[in-house]
Structure formats: C-alpha cells, structure tokens
C-alpha cells in the first residue's frame, strides 16, 4: 500500500530517516556500539580479522564501497568490495582470518548468494547484511545484521541503501571496539554522528521542490555525469545508476581525480554534471581540489550542479545550481548527499512520464545468475 504517496519510491525515500534510525536501534548502548549479532562470531575471531571482502551487486555494492573508507580508518583492516558475480571467477584469497560480508536488500540475489556459498566453501566466515528477515542469503551465512528499513517495493533501491551503510558503519565501530583501534571518545563521537543522520536526511528531503524544478528543466537531457571524491565517489556511481535505471538516460559517475585521465573529453557545452562537494571543514585540500575540478569542467561549458554543504560559499561563484545540505562528519556526508540524487532520478523519470516503481527490463530481486 502506497499510503497516499504517488509512488512506492517516493514513500520509501521519505522513510529514509526511519530506515537509519531503526537500524541503529538496539545496537547502541550508553553511547557505544554493540552489535549482538556480531558477538555470535566471538571476540577472538573478530580481533583476528585481517581482511574484509564485501560481495554485493548494484546499489548494494556502492553501499559497500562507501563503507570501505570508514571501516579501514576505524578498524584498521583492509576492506575490498567485489561484485558478487565477479568474485567466484577470480580465485579469491580467503584465509581463516578473512571476513566476507555480503550486502543484499532482498537476500535473494542469486549472484550474491553464489558468492557467499563460494566464500564458505573456501573456509571464510560470512556475515550477511540484509533487509529481508529469513531470506536465503542470511540463512546461508554465519551471522546476519539485518537492516530495519522495512519492505522496499520500488525496484530502485533507496532506503535500503542508507540502512546498509548504517549497518556497515555499526560493523566498523564494533570491530574498532573489539580490536581497540579507535579511542572510546572518537567511537562515541562517531555514534553521535550516526544518531544525527536521520534529522539531516530530513533536511535533505526538504529540498525536494528545488530538485523537481531542476528535473523538469532537464527532462530532455541525454547524458548526465556525476563526480565525487573519497566517499563522494561511490555516491557519484549511485547517482548515475539511479538515473540510468529510472530515467533511461546515459549517466556515468567518476572519481573527480580521474577527470583529467580521460573523462574530461566528454565535457561539452551544456552537459549537466553533478558534483558532490566534500565540506572544507573536513579537508581543505580535498575541497580545493573538487572546486578546481568544477572550474575545469565549467570552463569547458558544463552545467554544474553542486551538492554541497549549505555554508560552503566557495562553490557559489562556480556552480550553476547548488543543492544545499547540512554539515555532517566526513564519513556521514554520503548518507545525506545521496538523497537529492535519488529524488532527481525519480523526478526526471516522472517528468518523462515513466513508471518510477517498475522501470523497464528490471526486477526487484534478481534471482537468476
Ligand atoms: O536485493 P539486492 O540488494 O541484492 O539487489 C542488488 C541489486 O540488484 C540492486 O541494488 C539494484 O542495483 C537496484 N535495482 C538498484 O536500484
């Protein structure tokens, strides 16, 4: 039941603050992270983990990519993300101290299930991050951290994505506690950041009308590019995927630093480019680099839509449009910045008269390999 909303997708985007809040519930005690589901694996194993491999497909794989920055920083463990359908064919390196984490909203994606089975055959311990109670993938795993986003009906994944990142951050902070790699004060600061995310997503939902206008202006656009650095990079990939899947528009996401290595040749007058701008309060250097990327593409005629912290005055002279977001900690920006990109793809599809809940050629859960 759409509950009065025009589409399931709109309803589910609106539910994102709760998806994050409900995923945190029961996993934070006295300001620190304790994930009961991880305790089942035993602290000795968790302490010894020296490599994490994430397997997932599509949007779930981008949630995995976002999380690698924070988990590596907090728990000092190398994390790599492999597309589930590639994993099996690359002779993966699994040792008794490897943790394989699968991410799947449905818990039924055949590619991801087969990757998990393969990992187990090779002797890996496996955790499933899943949004569907009792689905096949969590049943085939050693442990499951369920995301509590509630049922996701629209084919395009939205609230599950933010819930997946939340669960992965809980995993990272739990590991950091067990491994003693992040001082308690810093862990608590990260927990406070996580708890502040729902309200900040609420702020991002408030810019909906402005994005709708933008989408209407761009209804005839044939190609859109997305740029991001650091945690903004997988968000650029996700913004592009949403647009392809919903509006059937050619879209590509790039790491901003990669521009000069090729993609800048695509920039021609009028091409819209979304740029995820990191707050200068986290890294002035990174911010300066992204601003100079914006100048480079603008000089070549790109139409720049900056997704930036509201107080970031440095972007104003160089952007054609600014989508303002509240300040969030550096690892938490993606949870907020993805929201306008989801809304943009949905509104552009709607402006083209397309079915946003059921795009052509796609199924909610891909149960074939
Ligand atoms: O159910 P899963 O999370 O395993 O699904 C994975 C992908 O098929 C899924 O995220 C897909 O990319 C979405 N349609 C993207 O919006």
CSV table of N, CA, C and O in Angstrom, one decimal, residues 297-366:
chain,number,residue,atom,x,y,z
A,297,UNK,N,35.7,21.9,-15.5
A,297,UNK,CA,34.6,21.5,-16.4
A,297,UNK,C,33.7,22.7,-16.8
A,297,UNK,O,33.2,22.7,-17.9
A,298,UNK,N,33.6,23.6,-15.9
A,298,UNK,CA,32.8,24.8,-16.2
A,298,UNK,C,33.5,25.6,-17.3
A,298,UNK,O,32.8,26.1,-18.2
A,299,UNK,N,34.8,25.7,-17.3
A,299,UNK,CA,35.5,26.4,-18.4
A,299,UNK,C,35.2,25.7,-19.7
A,299,UNK,O,35.3,26.4,-20.8
A,300,UNK,N,34.8,24.5,-19.7
A,300,UNK,CA,34.5,23.8,-21.0
A,300,UNK,C,33.0,23.7,-21.3
A,300,UNK,O,32.6,23.0,-22.1
A,301,UNK,N,32.3,24.5,-20.5
A,301,UNK,CA,30.8,24.7,-20.8
A,301,UNK,C,29.9,23.8,-20.0
A,301,UNK,O,28.7,23.8,-20.3
A,302,UNK,N,30.4,22.9,-19.1
A,302,UNK,CA,29.5,22.0,-18.4
A,302,UNK,C,28.5,22.9,-17.5
A,302,UNK,O,28.9,24.0,-17.1
A,303,UNK,N,27.4,22.3,-17.3
A,303,UNK,CA,26.4,22.9,-16.4
A,303,UNK,C,26.6,22.2,-15.1
A,303,UNK,O,26.3,21.0,-15.0
A,304,UNK,N,27.1,22.9,-14.1
A,304,UNK,CA,27.5,22.3,-12.8
A,304,UNK,C,26.4,22.4,-11.8
A,304,UNK,O,25.9,23.5,-11.5
A,305,UNK,N,26.0,21.2,-11.3
A,305,UNK,CA,25.0,21.2,-10.1
A,305,UNK,C,25.8,20.7,-8.9
A,305,UNK,O,26.2,19.5,-8.9
A,306,UNK,N,26.1,21.6,-8.0
A,306,UNK,CA,26.9,21.2,-6.9
A,306,UNK,C,26.0,20.7,-5.7
A,306,UNK,O,25.1,21.4,-5.4
A,307,UNK,N,26.4,19.6,-5.2
A,307,UNK,CA,25.7,19.1,-4.0
A,307,UNK,C,26.7,19.4,-2.8
A,307,UNK,O,27.7,18.7,-2.7
A,308,UNK,N,26.4,20.4,-2.0
A,308,UNK,CA,27.4,20.9,-1.1
A,308,UNK,C,26.8,21.4,0.2
A,308,UNK,O,25.6,21.6,0.3
A,309,UNK,N,27.7,21.4,1.2
A,309,UNK,CA,27.2,21.9,2.5
A,309,UNK,C,26.7,23.3,2.3
A,309,UNK,O,27.3,24.2,1.6
A,310,UNK,N,25.6,23.6,3.0
A,310,UNK,CA,24.9,24.9,2.8
A,310,UNK,C,25.8,26.1,3.1
A,310,UNK,O,25.6,27.2,2.5
A,311,UNK,N,26.7,26.0,4.0
A,311,UNK,CA,27.5,27.1,4.4
A,311,UNK,C,28.8,27.3,3.5
A,311,UNK,O,29.6,28.1,3.7
A,312,UNK,N,28.9,26.4,2.5
A,312,UNK,CA,30.1,26.4,1.6
A,312,UNK,C,30.0,27.5,0.5
A,312,UNK,O,29.5,27.2,-0.6
A,313,UNK,N,30.4,28.7,0.9
A,313,UNK,CA,30.3,29.8,-0.1
A,313,UNK,C,31.2,29.7,-1.3
A,313,UNK,O,31.0,30.3,-2.3
A,314,UNK,N,32.3,28.8,-1.1
A,314,UNK,CA,33.3,28.8,-2.2
A,314,UNK,C,32.7,28.2,-3.5
A,314,UNK,O,33.3,28.4,-4.6
A,315,UNK,N,31.7,27.4,-3.4
A,315,UNK,CA,31.1,26.8,-4.6
A,315,UNK,C,30.3,27.8,-5.4
A,315,UNK,O,30.1,27.6,-6.6
A,316,UNK,N,29.7,28.7,-4.7
A,316,UNK,CA,28.7,29.6,-5.3
A,316,UNK,C,29.1,30.3,-6.7
A,316,UNK,O,28.4,30.2,-7.6
A,317,UNK,N,30.4,30.8,-6.7
A,317,UNK,CA,30.7,31.5,-8.0
A,317,UNK,C,30.9,30.5,-9.1
A,317,UNK,O,30.9,31.0,-10.3
A,318,UNK,N,31.0,29.3,-8.9
A,318,UNK,CA,31.4,28.3,-9.9
A,318,UNK,C,30.3,27.4,-10.3
A,318,UNK,O,30.4,26.7,-11.3
A,319,UNK,N,29.2,27.3,-9.6
A,319,UNK,CA,28.2,26.3,-9.8
A,319,UNK,C,26.9,27.0,-10.4
A,319,UNK,O,26.6,28.2,-10.1
A,320,UNK,N,26.3,26.3,-11.4
A,320,UNK,CA,25.0,26.9,-11.9
A,320,UNK,C,23.9,26.6,-10.9
A,320,UNK,O,22.9,27.4,-10.9
A,321,UNK,N,24.0,25.6,-10.2
A,321,UNK,CA,23.0,25.3,-9.2
A,321,UNK,C,23.7,24.7,-8.0
A,321,UNK,O,24.7,24.0,-8.1
A,322,UNK,N,23.2,25.0,-6.8
A,322,UNK,CA,23.7,24.4,-5.6
A,322,UNK,C,22.6,23.7,-4.8
A,322,UNK,O,21.5,24.3,-4.6
A,323,UNK,N,22.8,22.5,-4.5
A,323,UNK,CA,21.8,21.8,-3.7
A,323,UNK,C,22.4,21.8,-2.3
A,323,UNK,O,23.4,21.1,-2.0
A,324,UNK,N,21.8,22.5,-1.4
A,324,UNK,CA,22.4,22.7,0.0
A,324,UNK,C,22.1,21.6,0.9
A,324,UNK,O,21.0,21.1,1.0
A,325,UNK,N,23.1,21.1,1.6
A,325,UNK,CA,23.0,20.0,2.6
A,325,UNK,C,23.5,20.5,4.0
A,325,UNK,O,24.4,21.4,4.0
A,326,UNK,N,23.0,19.9,5.0
A,326,UNK,CA,23.6,20.3,6.4
A,326,UNK,C,25.0,19.7,6.5
A,326,UNK,O,25.3,18.7,5.8
A,327,UNK,N,25.7,20.3,7.4
A,327,UNK,CA,27.1,19.7,7.7
A,327,UNK,C,27.0,18.4,8.4
A,327,UNK,O,26.1,18.2,9.3
A,328,UNK,N,27.8,17.4,7.9
A,328,UNK,CA,27.8,16.1,8.5
A,328,UNK,C,29.3,15.7,8.6
A,328,UNK,O,30.1,16.2,7.8
A,329,UNK,N,29.6,14.8,9.5
A,329,UNK,CA,31.0,14.3,9.6
A,329,UNK,C,31.4,13.7,8.2
A,329,UNK,O,30.6,13.3,7.4
A,330,UNK,N,32.8,13.6,8.0
A,330,UNK,CA,33.2,13.3,6.7
A,330,UNK,C,32.7,11.9,6.2
A,330,UNK,O,32.4,11.8,5.0
A,331,UNK,N,32.6,11.0,7.1
A,331,UNK,CA,32.1,9.7,6.6
A,331,UNK,C,30.6,9.6,6.5
A,331,UNK,O,30.1,8.7,6.0
A,332,UNK,N,29.9,10.7,7.0
A,332,UNK,CA,28.5,10.6,7.0
A,332,UNK,C,27.8,11.4,5.9
A,332,UNK,O,26.6,11.3,5.7
A,333,UNK,N,28.7,12.2,5.2
A,333,UNK,CA,28.1,13.0,4.1
A,333,UNK,C,27.4,12.2,3.1
A,333,UNK,O,26.3,12.6,2.6
A,334,UNK,N,27.9,11.0,2.7
A,334,UNK,CA,27.2,10.2,1.6
A,334,UNK,C,25.8,9.8,2.0
A,334,UNK,O,24.9,9.7,1.1
A,335,UNK,N,25.5,9.6,3.3
A,335,UNK,CA,24.2,9.2,3.7
A,335,UNK,C,23.2,10.3,3.4
A,335,UNK,O,22.0,10.1,3.3
A,336,UNK,N,23.7,11.6,3.4
A,336,UNK,CA,22.8,12.7,3.1
A,336,UNK,C,22.8,13.1,1.7
A,336,UNK,O,21.8,13.3,1.1
A,337,UNK,N,24.1,13.1,1.1
A,337,UNK,CA,24.2,13.5,-0.3
A,337,UNK,C,23.5,12.7,-1.3
A,337,UNK,O,23.1,13.1,-2.4
A,338,UNK,N,23.3,11.4,-1.0
A,338,UNK,CA,22.6,10.5,-2.0
A,338,UNK,C,21.2,10.9,-2.1
A,338,UNK,O,20.6,10.6,-3.2
A,339,UNK,N,20.6,11.5,-1.1
A,339,UNK,CA,19.1,11.7,-1.1
A,339,UNK,C,18.7,12.6,-2.3
A,339,UNK,O,17.8,12.2,-3.1
A,340,UNK,N,19.3,13.8,-2.5
A,340,UNK,CA,18.9,14.6,-3.7
A,340,UNK,C,19.1,13.9,-5.0
A,340,UNK,O,18.4,14.1,-5.9
A,341,UNK,N,20.1,13.0,-5.1
A,341,UNK,CA,20.3,12.3,-6.3
A,341,UNK,C,19.2,11.3,-6.6
A,341,UNK,O,18.8,11.1,-7.7
A,342,UNK,N,18.8,10.6,-5.5
A,342,UNK,CA,17.6,9.7,-5.7
A,342,UNK,C,16.4,10.5,-6.1
A,342,UNK,O,15.7,10.0,-7.0
A,343,UNK,N,16.2,11.6,-5.5
A,343,UNK,CA,15.0,12.4,-5.8
A,343,UNK,C,15.1,12.9,-7.3
A,343,UNK,O,14.1,12.9,-8.0
A,344,UNK,N,16.3,13.3,-7.6
A,344,UNK,CA,16.5,13.8,-9.0
A,344,UNK,C,16.1,12.7,-10.0
A,344,UNK,O,15.3,13.0,-11.0
A,345,UNK,N,16.6,11.5,-9.8
A,345,UNK,CA,16.3,10.5,-10.8
A,345,UNK,C,14.8,10.2,-10.9
A,345,UNK,O,14.3,10.0,-11.9
A,346,UNK,N,14.2,10.1,-9.7
A,346,UNK,CA,12.8,9.8,-9.6
A,346,UNK,C,12.0,10.9,-10.3
A,346,UNK,O,11.1,10.6,-11.1
A,347,UNK,N,12.3,12.2,-10.1
A,347,UNK,CA,11.6,13.3,-10.7
A,347,UNK,C,11.8,13.4,-12.2
A,347,UNK,O,10.9,13.8,-12.9
A,348,UNK,N,13.0,13.1,-12.6
A,348,UNK,CA,13.3,13.1,-14.0
A,348,UNK,C,12.5,12.0,-14.7
A,348,UNK,O,11.9,12.3,-15.8
A,349,UNK,N,12.4,10.9,-14.1
A,349,UNK,CA,11.7,9.8,-14.7
A,349,UNK,C,10.2,10.2,-14.7
A,349,UNK,O,9.5,10.0,-15.8
A,350,UNK,N,9.7,10.8,-13.7
A,350,UNK,CA,8.3,11.2,-13.6
A,350,UNK,C,8.0,12.3,-14.7
A,350,UNK,O,7.0,12.2,-15.4
A,351,UNK,N,9.0,13.2,-14.8
A,351,UNK,CA,8.8,14.2,-15.8
A,351,UNK,C,8.7,13.7,-17.2
A,351,UNK,O,8.1,14.2,-18.1
A,352,UNK,N,9.4,12.5,-17.4
A,352,UNK,CA,9.3,11.9,-18.8
A,352,UNK,C,8.1,10.9,-18.9
A,352,UNK,O,8.0,10.2,-19.9
A,353,UNK,N,7.3,10.9,-17.8
A,353,UNK,CA,6.1,10.1,-17.9
A,353,UNK,C,6.4,8.6,-17.7
A,353,UNK,O,5.6,7.7,-18.0
A,354,UNK,N,7.5,8.3,-17.0
A,354,UNK,CA,7.9,6.8,-16.9
A,354,UNK,C,7.4,6.3,-15.5
A,354,UNK,O,7.1,7.1,-14.6
A,355,UNK,N,7.3,5.0,-15.4
A,355,UNK,CA,6.9,4.3,-14.2
A,355,UNK,C,8.1,4.2,-13.3
A,355,UNK,O,9.0,3.5,-13.5
A,356,UNK,N,8.1,5.0,-12.2
A,356,UNK,CA,9.3,5.1,-11.4
A,356,UNK,C,9.4,3.8,-10.5
A,356,UNK,O,10.5,3.5,-10.1
A,357,UNK,N,8.3,3.2,-10.2
A,357,UNK,CA,8.4,2.0,-9.3
A,357,UNK,C,8.8,0.7,-10.1
A,357,UNK,O,9.4,-0.2,-9.5
A,358,UNK,N,8.5,0.7,-11.4
A,358,UNK,CA,8.7,-0.5,-12.1
A,358,UNK,C,9.4,-0.2,-13.5
A,358,UNK,O,8.8,-0.2,-14.5
A,359,UNK,N,10.7,0.2,-13.4
A,359,UNK,CA,11.4,0.5,-14.7
A,359,UNK,C,11.4,-0.7,-15.6
A,359,UNK,O,11.4,-1.8,-15.2
A,360,UNK,N,11.6,-0.4,-16.9
A,360,UNK,CA,11.6,-1.5,-17.9
A,360,UNK,C,12.8,-2.4,-17.7
A,360,UNK,O,13.8,-2.0,-17.2
A,361,UNK,N,12.6,-3.6,-18.0
A,361,UNK,CA,13.6,-4.7,-18.1
A,361,UNK,C,14.2,-5.1,-16.7
A,361,UNK,O,15.1,-5.9,-16.6
A,362,UNK,N,13.7,-4.5,-15.6
A,362,UNK,CA,14.3,-4.8,-14.3
A,362,UNK,C,13.3,-5.5,-13.4
A,362,UNK,O,12.1,-5.3,-13.5
A,363,UNK,N,13.9,-6.3,-12.5
A,363,UNK,CA,13.1,-6.9,-11.4
A,363,UNK,C,13.6,-6.5,-10.1
A,363,UNK,O,14.8,-6.1,-10.0
A,364,UNK,N,12.8,-6.5,-9.1
A,364,UNK,CA,13.2,-6.1,-7.7
A,364,UNK,C,14.3,-7.0,-7.2
A,364,UNK,O,15.2,-6.6,-6.6
A,365,UNK,N,14.1,-8.3,-7.5
A,365,UNK,CA,15.1,-9.2,-6.9
A,365,UNK,C,15.6,-10.1,-8.1
A,365,UNK,O,14.7,-10.7,-8.8
A,366,UNK,N,16.9,-10.1,-8.3
A,366,UNK,CA,17.4,-10.8,-9.5
A,366,UNK,C,17.8,-12.2,-9.1
A,366,UNK,O,18.9,-12.4,-8.5
